[in-house]
PDB file of C-alpha atoms and ligand atoms in Angstrom:
ATOM      1  CA  MET A1309      -2.851  -1.962 -14.545  1.00 95.00           C
ATOM      2  CA  LYS A1310      -2.237  -4.558 -11.824  1.00 97.00           C
ATOM      3  CA  VAL A1311      -2.433  -2.442  -8.663  1.00 98.00           C
ATOM      4  CA  VAL A1312      -4.899   0.288  -7.754  1.00 98.00           C
ATOM      5  CA  VAL A1313      -3.727   2.814  -5.173  1.00 98.00           C
ATOM      6  CA  LEU A1314      -6.553   4.797  -3.609  1.00 98.00           C
ATOM      7  CA  LEU A1315      -5.899   7.803  -1.374  1.00 98.00           C
ATOM      8  CA  GLY A1316      -8.587   9.145   0.930  1.00 98.00           C
ATOM      9  CA  SER A1317      -7.268  12.648   0.260  1.00 98.00           C
ATOM     10  CA  ASP A1318      -4.546  14.301  -1.792  1.00 98.00           C
ATOM     11  CA  SER A1319      -3.039  15.194   1.598  1.00 97.00           C
ATOM     12  CA  ASP A1320      -2.145  11.476   1.942  1.00 97.00           C
ATOM     13  CA  PHE A1321       0.162  11.564  -1.099  1.00 98.00           C
ATOM     14  CA  GLU A1322       3.423  11.916   0.836  1.00 97.00           C
ATOM     15  CA  VAL A1323       2.742   8.649   2.648  1.00 97.00           C
ATOM     16  CA  ILE A1324       2.588   6.681  -0.584  1.00 97.00           C
ATOM     17  CA  GLN A1325       5.228   8.416  -2.706  1.00 98.00           C
ATOM     18  CA  GLU A1326       8.031   5.944  -1.969  1.00 98.00           C
ATOM     19  CA  ALA A1327       5.621   3.033  -2.483  1.00 98.00           C
ATOM     20  CA  LEU A1328       4.915   4.247  -6.013  1.00 98.00           C
ATOM     21  CA  GLU A1329       8.675   4.276  -6.670  1.00 98.00           C
ATOM     22  CA  VAL A1330       8.830   0.665  -5.420  1.00 98.00           C
ATOM     23  CA  LEU A1331       6.054  -0.371  -7.808  1.00 98.00           C
ATOM     24  CA  LYS A1332       7.909   1.360 -10.656  1.00 98.00           C
ATOM     25  CA  GLU A1333      11.186  -0.317  -9.658  1.00 97.00           C
ATOM     26  CA  PHE A1334       9.489  -3.724  -9.916  1.00 98.00           C
ATOM     27  CA  GLY A1335       7.831  -2.800 -13.203  1.00 98.00           C
ATOM     28  CA  VAL A1336       4.340  -3.198 -11.744  1.00 98.00           C
ATOM     29  CA  SER A1337       1.707  -1.068 -13.448  1.00 98.00           C
ATOM     30  CA  PHE A1338      -0.611   0.906 -11.191  1.00 98.00           C
ATOM     31  CA  GLN A1339      -3.427   3.419 -11.210  1.00 98.00           C
ATOM     32  CA  LEU A1340      -3.457   6.171  -8.572  1.00 98.00           C
ATOM     33  CA  GLU A1341      -6.737   7.828  -7.604  1.00 98.00           C
ATOM     34  CA  VAL A1342      -7.977  10.081  -4.819  1.00 98.00           C
ATOM     35  CA  SER A1343     -11.338   8.892  -3.570  1.00 98.00           C
ATOM     36  CA  SER A1344     -12.849   9.165  -0.128  1.00 98.00           C
ATOM     37  CA  ALA A1345     -15.041   6.551   1.541  1.00 98.00           C
ATOM     38  CA  HIS A1346     -16.937   9.414   3.162  1.00 96.00           C
ATOM     39  CA  ARG A1347     -16.763  12.399   0.839  1.00 97.00           C
ATOM     40  CA  SER A1348     -17.105  10.558  -2.474  1.00 98.00           C
ATOM     41  CA  PRO A1349     -18.613   7.140  -1.677  1.00 98.00           C
ATOM     42  CA  GLU A1350     -20.126   6.656  -5.135  1.00 98.00           C
ATOM     43  CA  ARG A1351     -16.853   7.474  -6.893  1.00 98.00           C
ATOM     44  CA  THR A1352     -15.066   4.967  -4.633  1.00 98.00           C
ATOM     45  CA  LEU A1353     -17.531   2.219  -5.513  1.00 98.00           C
ATOM     46  CA  ARG A1354     -17.358   3.069  -9.228  1.00 98.00           C
ATOM     47  CA  LEU A1355     -13.550   3.027  -9.203  1.00 98.00           C
ATOM     48  CA  VAL A1356     -13.451  -0.405  -7.564  1.00 98.00           C
ATOM     49  CA  ARG A1357     -15.978  -1.809 -10.055  1.00 98.00           C
ATOM     50  CA  GLU A1358     -14.278  -0.273 -13.100  1.00 98.00           C
ATOM     51  CA  THR A1359     -10.721  -1.188 -12.145  1.00 98.00           C
ATOM     52  CA  GLU A1360     -11.625  -4.744 -11.199  1.00 98.00           C
ATOM     53  CA  ALA A1361     -13.358  -5.158 -14.551  1.00 98.00           C
ATOM     54  CA  ALA A1362     -10.194  -3.749 -16.177  1.00 98.00           C
ATOM     55  CA  GLY A1363      -8.050  -6.432 -14.516  1.00 97.00           C
ATOM     56  CA  ALA A1364      -6.812  -4.933 -11.232  1.00 98.00           C
ATOM     57  CA  GLU A1365      -5.411  -7.670  -8.980  1.00 98.00           C
ATOM     58  CA  VAL A1366      -4.483  -5.865  -5.763  1.00 98.00           C
ATOM     59  CA  TYR A1367      -5.808  -2.728  -4.057  1.00 98.00           C
ATOM     60  CA  ILE A1368      -3.869  -0.433  -1.744  1.00 98.00           C
ATOM     61  CA  ALA A1369      -6.034   1.977   0.258  1.00 98.00           C
ATOM     62  CA  VAL A1370      -4.388   4.841   2.126  1.00 98.00           C
ATOM     63  CA  ALA A1371      -6.407   6.860   4.622  1.00 98.00           C
ATOM     64  CA  GLY A1372      -6.203   8.721   7.885  1.00 97.00           C
ATOM     65  CA  LYS A1373      -8.444   9.556  10.856  1.00 96.00           C
ATOM     66  CA  ALA A1374     -11.680   7.450  10.816  1.00 96.00           C
ATOM     67  CA  ALA A1375     -10.095   5.493   7.987  1.00 97.00           C
ATOM     68  CA  HIS A1376     -12.819   3.454   6.325  1.00 97.00           C
ATOM     69  CA  LEU A1377     -11.433   3.467   2.806  1.00 98.00           C
ATOM     70  CA  ALA A1378      -9.703   0.078   2.897  1.00 98.00           C
ATOM     71  CA  GLY A1379     -12.743  -1.578   4.471  1.00 98.00           C
ATOM     72  CA  VAL A1380     -15.133  -0.045   1.967  1.00 98.00           C
ATOM     73  CA  VAL A1381     -12.942  -1.126  -0.946  1.00 98.00           C
ATOM     74  CA  ALA A1382     -12.685  -4.635   0.531  1.00 98.00           C
ATOM     75  CA  ALA A1383     -16.470  -4.763   0.848  1.00 98.00           C
ATOM     76  CA  HIS A1384     -16.761  -4.367  -2.920  1.00 98.00           C
ATOM     77  CA  THR A1385     -14.101  -6.757  -4.197  1.00 98.00           C
ATOM     78  CA  VAL A1386     -12.669 -10.176  -3.421  1.00 98.00           C
ATOM     79  CA  ARG A1387      -9.251  -9.034  -4.654  1.00 98.00           C
ATOM     80  CA  PRO A1388      -6.734  -8.578  -1.822  1.00 98.00           C
ATOM     81  CA  VAL A1389      -6.927  -5.160  -0.179  1.00 98.00           C
ATOM     82  CA  ILE A1390      -3.944  -3.704   1.665  1.00 98.00           C
ATOM     83  CA  GLY A1391      -4.685  -0.865   4.069  1.00 98.00           C
ATOM     84  CA  VAL A1392      -2.205   1.865   4.954  1.00 98.00           C
ATOM     85  CA  PRO A1393      -3.187   3.963   7.981  1.00 98.00           C
ATOM     86  CA  VAL A1394      -1.997   7.579   7.809  1.00 98.00           C
ATOM     87  CA  ASP A1395      -0.267   8.986  10.893  1.00 95.00           C
ATOM     88  CA  SER A1396      -2.080  12.320  11.054  1.00 88.00           C
ATOM     89  CA  ALA A1397      -1.542  14.778  13.913  1.00 86.00           C
ATOM     90  CA  ALA A1398      -4.481  14.388  16.285  1.00 87.00           C
ATOM     91  CA  LEU A1399      -3.950  10.855  17.645  1.00 94.00           C
ATOM     92  CA  ASN A1400      -0.637  10.115  15.904  1.00 94.00           C
ATOM     93  CA  GLY A1401      -2.455   7.693  13.603  1.00 96.00           C
ATOM     94  CA  LEU A1402      -3.850   5.389  16.279  1.00 97.00           C
ATOM     95  CA  ASP A1403      -7.341   6.303  15.030  1.00 97.00           C
ATOM     96  CA  ALA A1404      -6.528   5.270  11.451  1.00 97.00           C
ATOM     97  CA  LEU A1405      -4.609   2.184  12.549  1.00 98.00           C
ATOM     98  CA  LEU A1406      -7.511   0.811  14.581  1.00 98.00           C
ATOM     99  CA  SER A1407     -10.104   1.793  11.953  1.00 97.00           C
ATOM    100  CA  THR A1408      -8.137  -0.087   9.304  1.00 98.00           C
ATOM    101  CA  VAL A1409      -6.989  -3.130  11.246  1.00 98.00           C
ATOM    102  CA  GLN A1410     -10.137  -3.925  13.200  1.00 98.00           C
ATOM    103  CA  MET A1411     -12.215  -5.193  10.297  1.00 97.00           C
ATOM    104  CA  PRO A1412     -15.157  -7.289  11.414  1.00 97.00           C
ATOM    105  CA  LYS A1413     -15.019 -10.984  10.527  1.00 98.00           C
ATOM    106  CA  GLY A1414     -15.662 -11.766   6.868  1.00 98.00           C
ATOM    107  CA  ILE A1415     -14.077  -8.803   5.085  1.00 98.00           C
ATOM    108  CA  PRO A1416     -10.288  -8.878   5.512  1.00 98.00           C
ATOM    109  CA  VAL A1417      -7.935  -5.944   5.077  1.00 98.00           C
ATOM    110  CA  ALA A1418      -4.193  -6.629   5.237  1.00 98.00           C
ATOM    111  CA  THR A1419      -3.186  -3.707   7.433  1.00 98.00           C
ATOM    112  CA  MET A1420       0.311  -2.267   7.265  1.00 98.00           C
ATOM    113  CA  GLY A1421       2.145  -0.150   9.823  1.00 98.00           C
ATOM    114  CA  LEU A1422       1.606   3.591  10.014  1.00 98.00           C
ATOM    115  CA  GLY A1423       2.681   6.143   7.478  1.00 96.00           C
ATOM    116  CA  LYS A1424       5.478   5.935   4.901  1.00 97.00           C
ATOM    117  CA  MET A1425       6.841   2.681   6.345  1.00 98.00           C
ATOM    118  CA  GLY A1426       3.414   1.090   5.893  1.00 98.00           C
ATOM    119  CA  GLY A1427       3.122   2.580   2.418  1.00 98.00           C
ATOM    120  CA  THR A1428       6.372   1.043   1.268  1.00 98.00           C
ATOM    121  CA  ASN A1429       5.497  -2.318   2.804  1.00 98.00           C
ATOM    122  CA  ALA A1430       2.110  -2.159   1.070  1.00 98.00           C
ATOM    123  CA  ALA A1431       3.849  -1.884  -2.287  1.00 98.00           C
ATOM    124  CA  LEU A1432       6.172  -4.774  -1.431  1.00 98.00           C
ATOM    125  CA  LEU A1433       3.267  -6.942  -0.249  1.00 98.00           C
ATOM    126  CA  ALA A1434       1.406  -6.152  -3.471  1.00 98.00           C
ATOM    127  CA  VAL A1435       4.469  -7.273  -5.451  1.00 98.00           C
ATOM    128  CA  GLU A1436       4.666 -10.463  -3.354  1.00 98.00           C
ATOM    129  CA  ILE A1437       1.015 -11.233  -4.082  1.00 98.00           C
ATOM    130  CA  LEU A1438       1.537 -10.643  -7.787  1.00 98.00           C
ATOM    131  CA  SER A1439       4.712 -12.771  -7.717  1.00 98.00           C
ATOM    132  CA  LEU A1440       2.571 -15.849  -6.969  1.00 98.00           C
ATOM    133  CA  GLY A1441       1.760 -15.915 -10.659  1.00 95.00           C
ATOM    134  CA  ASP A1442       4.919 -14.271 -11.971  1.00 96.00           C
ATOM    135  CA  PRO A1443       8.322 -15.955 -11.423  1.00 96.00           C
ATOM    136  CA  GLY A1444      10.112 -12.878 -12.778  1.00 97.00           C
ATOM    137  CA  LEU A1445       8.707 -10.789  -9.940  1.00 98.00           C
ATOM    138  CA  LYS A1446       9.779 -13.420  -7.423  1.00 98.00           C
ATOM    139  CA  ASP A1447      13.348 -13.190  -8.734  1.00 98.00           C
ATOM    140  CA  LYS A1448      13.236  -9.403  -8.421  1.00 98.00           C
ATOM    141  CA  LEU A1449      11.994  -9.700  -4.824  1.00 98.00           C
ATOM    142  CA  LEU A1450      14.852 -12.054  -3.953  1.00 98.00           C
ATOM    143  CA  ALA A1451      17.353  -9.632  -5.506  1.00 98.00           C
ATOM    144  CA  TYR A1452      15.780  -6.739  -3.574  1.00 98.00           C
ATOM    145  CA  ARG A1453      16.216  -8.636  -0.299  1.00 98.00           C
ATOM    146  CA  ALA A1454      19.794  -9.554  -1.156  1.00 98.00           C
ATOM    147  CA  ARG A1455      20.560  -5.844  -1.735  1.00 98.00           C
ATOM    148  CA  MET A1456      18.998  -4.997   1.650  1.00 97.00           C
ATOM    149  CA  ALA A1457      21.075  -7.653   3.411  1.00 98.00           C
ATOM    150  CA  ALA A1458      24.229  -6.335   1.727  1.00 98.00           C
ATOM    151  CA  ARG A1459      23.407  -2.815   2.939  1.00 98.00           C
ATOM    152  CA  VAL A1460      23.043  -4.105   6.534  1.00 97.00           C
ATOM    153  CA  GLU A1461      26.447  -5.770   6.288  1.00 96.00           C
ATOM    154  CA  ALA A1462      28.014  -2.619   4.833  1.00 97.00           C
ATOM    155  CA  SER A1463      26.487  -0.477   7.602  1.00 97.00           C
ATOM    156  CA  SER A1464      27.905  -2.849  10.208  1.00 96.00           C
ATOM    157  CA  ALA A1465      31.401  -2.595   8.720  1.00 95.00           C
ATOM    158  CA  LYS A1466      31.118   1.211   8.559  1.00 95.00           C
ATOM    159  CA  LEU A1467      30.098   1.370  12.215  1.00 95.00           C
ATOM    160  CA  ARG A1468      33.000  -0.857  13.284  1.00 95.00           C
ATOM    161  CA  GLN A1469      35.431   1.483  11.501  1.00 96.00           C
ATOM    162  CA  LYS A1470      34.253   4.338  13.734  1.00 94.00           C
ATOM    163  CA  LEU A1471      35.335   2.546  16.925  1.00 90.00           C
TER     164      LEU A1471
HETATM  165  C1  LIG B2523      -9.050  11.022   5.501  1.00 86.02           C
HETATM  166  O1  LIG B2523      -9.024  12.189   6.232  1.00 86.02           O
HETATM  167  C2  LIG B2523      -7.967  11.155   4.484  1.00 86.02           C
HETATM  168  O2  LIG B2523      -7.475   9.895   4.140  1.00 86.02           O
HETATM  169  C3  LIG B2523      -6.928  12.017   5.154  1.00 86.02           C
HETATM  170  O3  LIG B2523      -5.907  11.229   5.747  1.00 86.02           O
HETATM  171  C4  LIG B2523      -7.714  12.702   6.245  1.00 86.02           C
HETATM  172  C5  LIG B2523      -7.737  14.198   6.114  1.00 86.02           C
HETATM  173  O4  LIG B2523      -8.130  14.579   4.829  1.00 86.02           O
HETATM  174  P1  LIG B2523      -8.030  16.095   4.370  1.00 86.02           P
HETATM  175  O5  LIG B2523      -8.923  16.871   5.302  1.00 86.02           O
HETATM  176  O6  LIG B2523      -6.570  16.497   4.497  1.00 86.02           O
HETATM  177  O7  LIG B2523      -8.489  16.107   2.942  1.00 86.02           O
HETATM  178  O8  LIG B2523     -10.278  10.816   4.900  1.00 86.02           O
END
């Protein structure tokens, strides 16, 4: 497995569902686990140690509210850690966004935008990181972007037809 996806709670699953499809689309192997920085701190530490020893190259940590998961994971590995803040109800995710992005100097977390958008970008960033050592993945990323650009062009043509 190349990527480890950690969720602070099973209630975060919806946020990362599309991201898992992206990883599958790119043929990137991943391991998905629920582990909380607060409720199961020892399990979180064990998972980071075990998966790094097993060859994990990138971590994606998804958490809401006082979201410490990404920071805790980053504290225990020098592999890149991508944080996805969950947009839960109380503060619309501002709590999780600030908790994830405002890492003190020395322990970086690459923080994505809130919610599903951030989840999908986390998967794409993980693929980009892995593509540094895998030209095949780079080609797939370029093809993915070309498909996106074609969709923009098609949507523009469709809109013009409506006028
Ligand atoms: C965080 O608290 C989790 O990442 C989740 O976003 C939030 C709420 O968790 P549950 O109470 O739904 O399990 O730790």
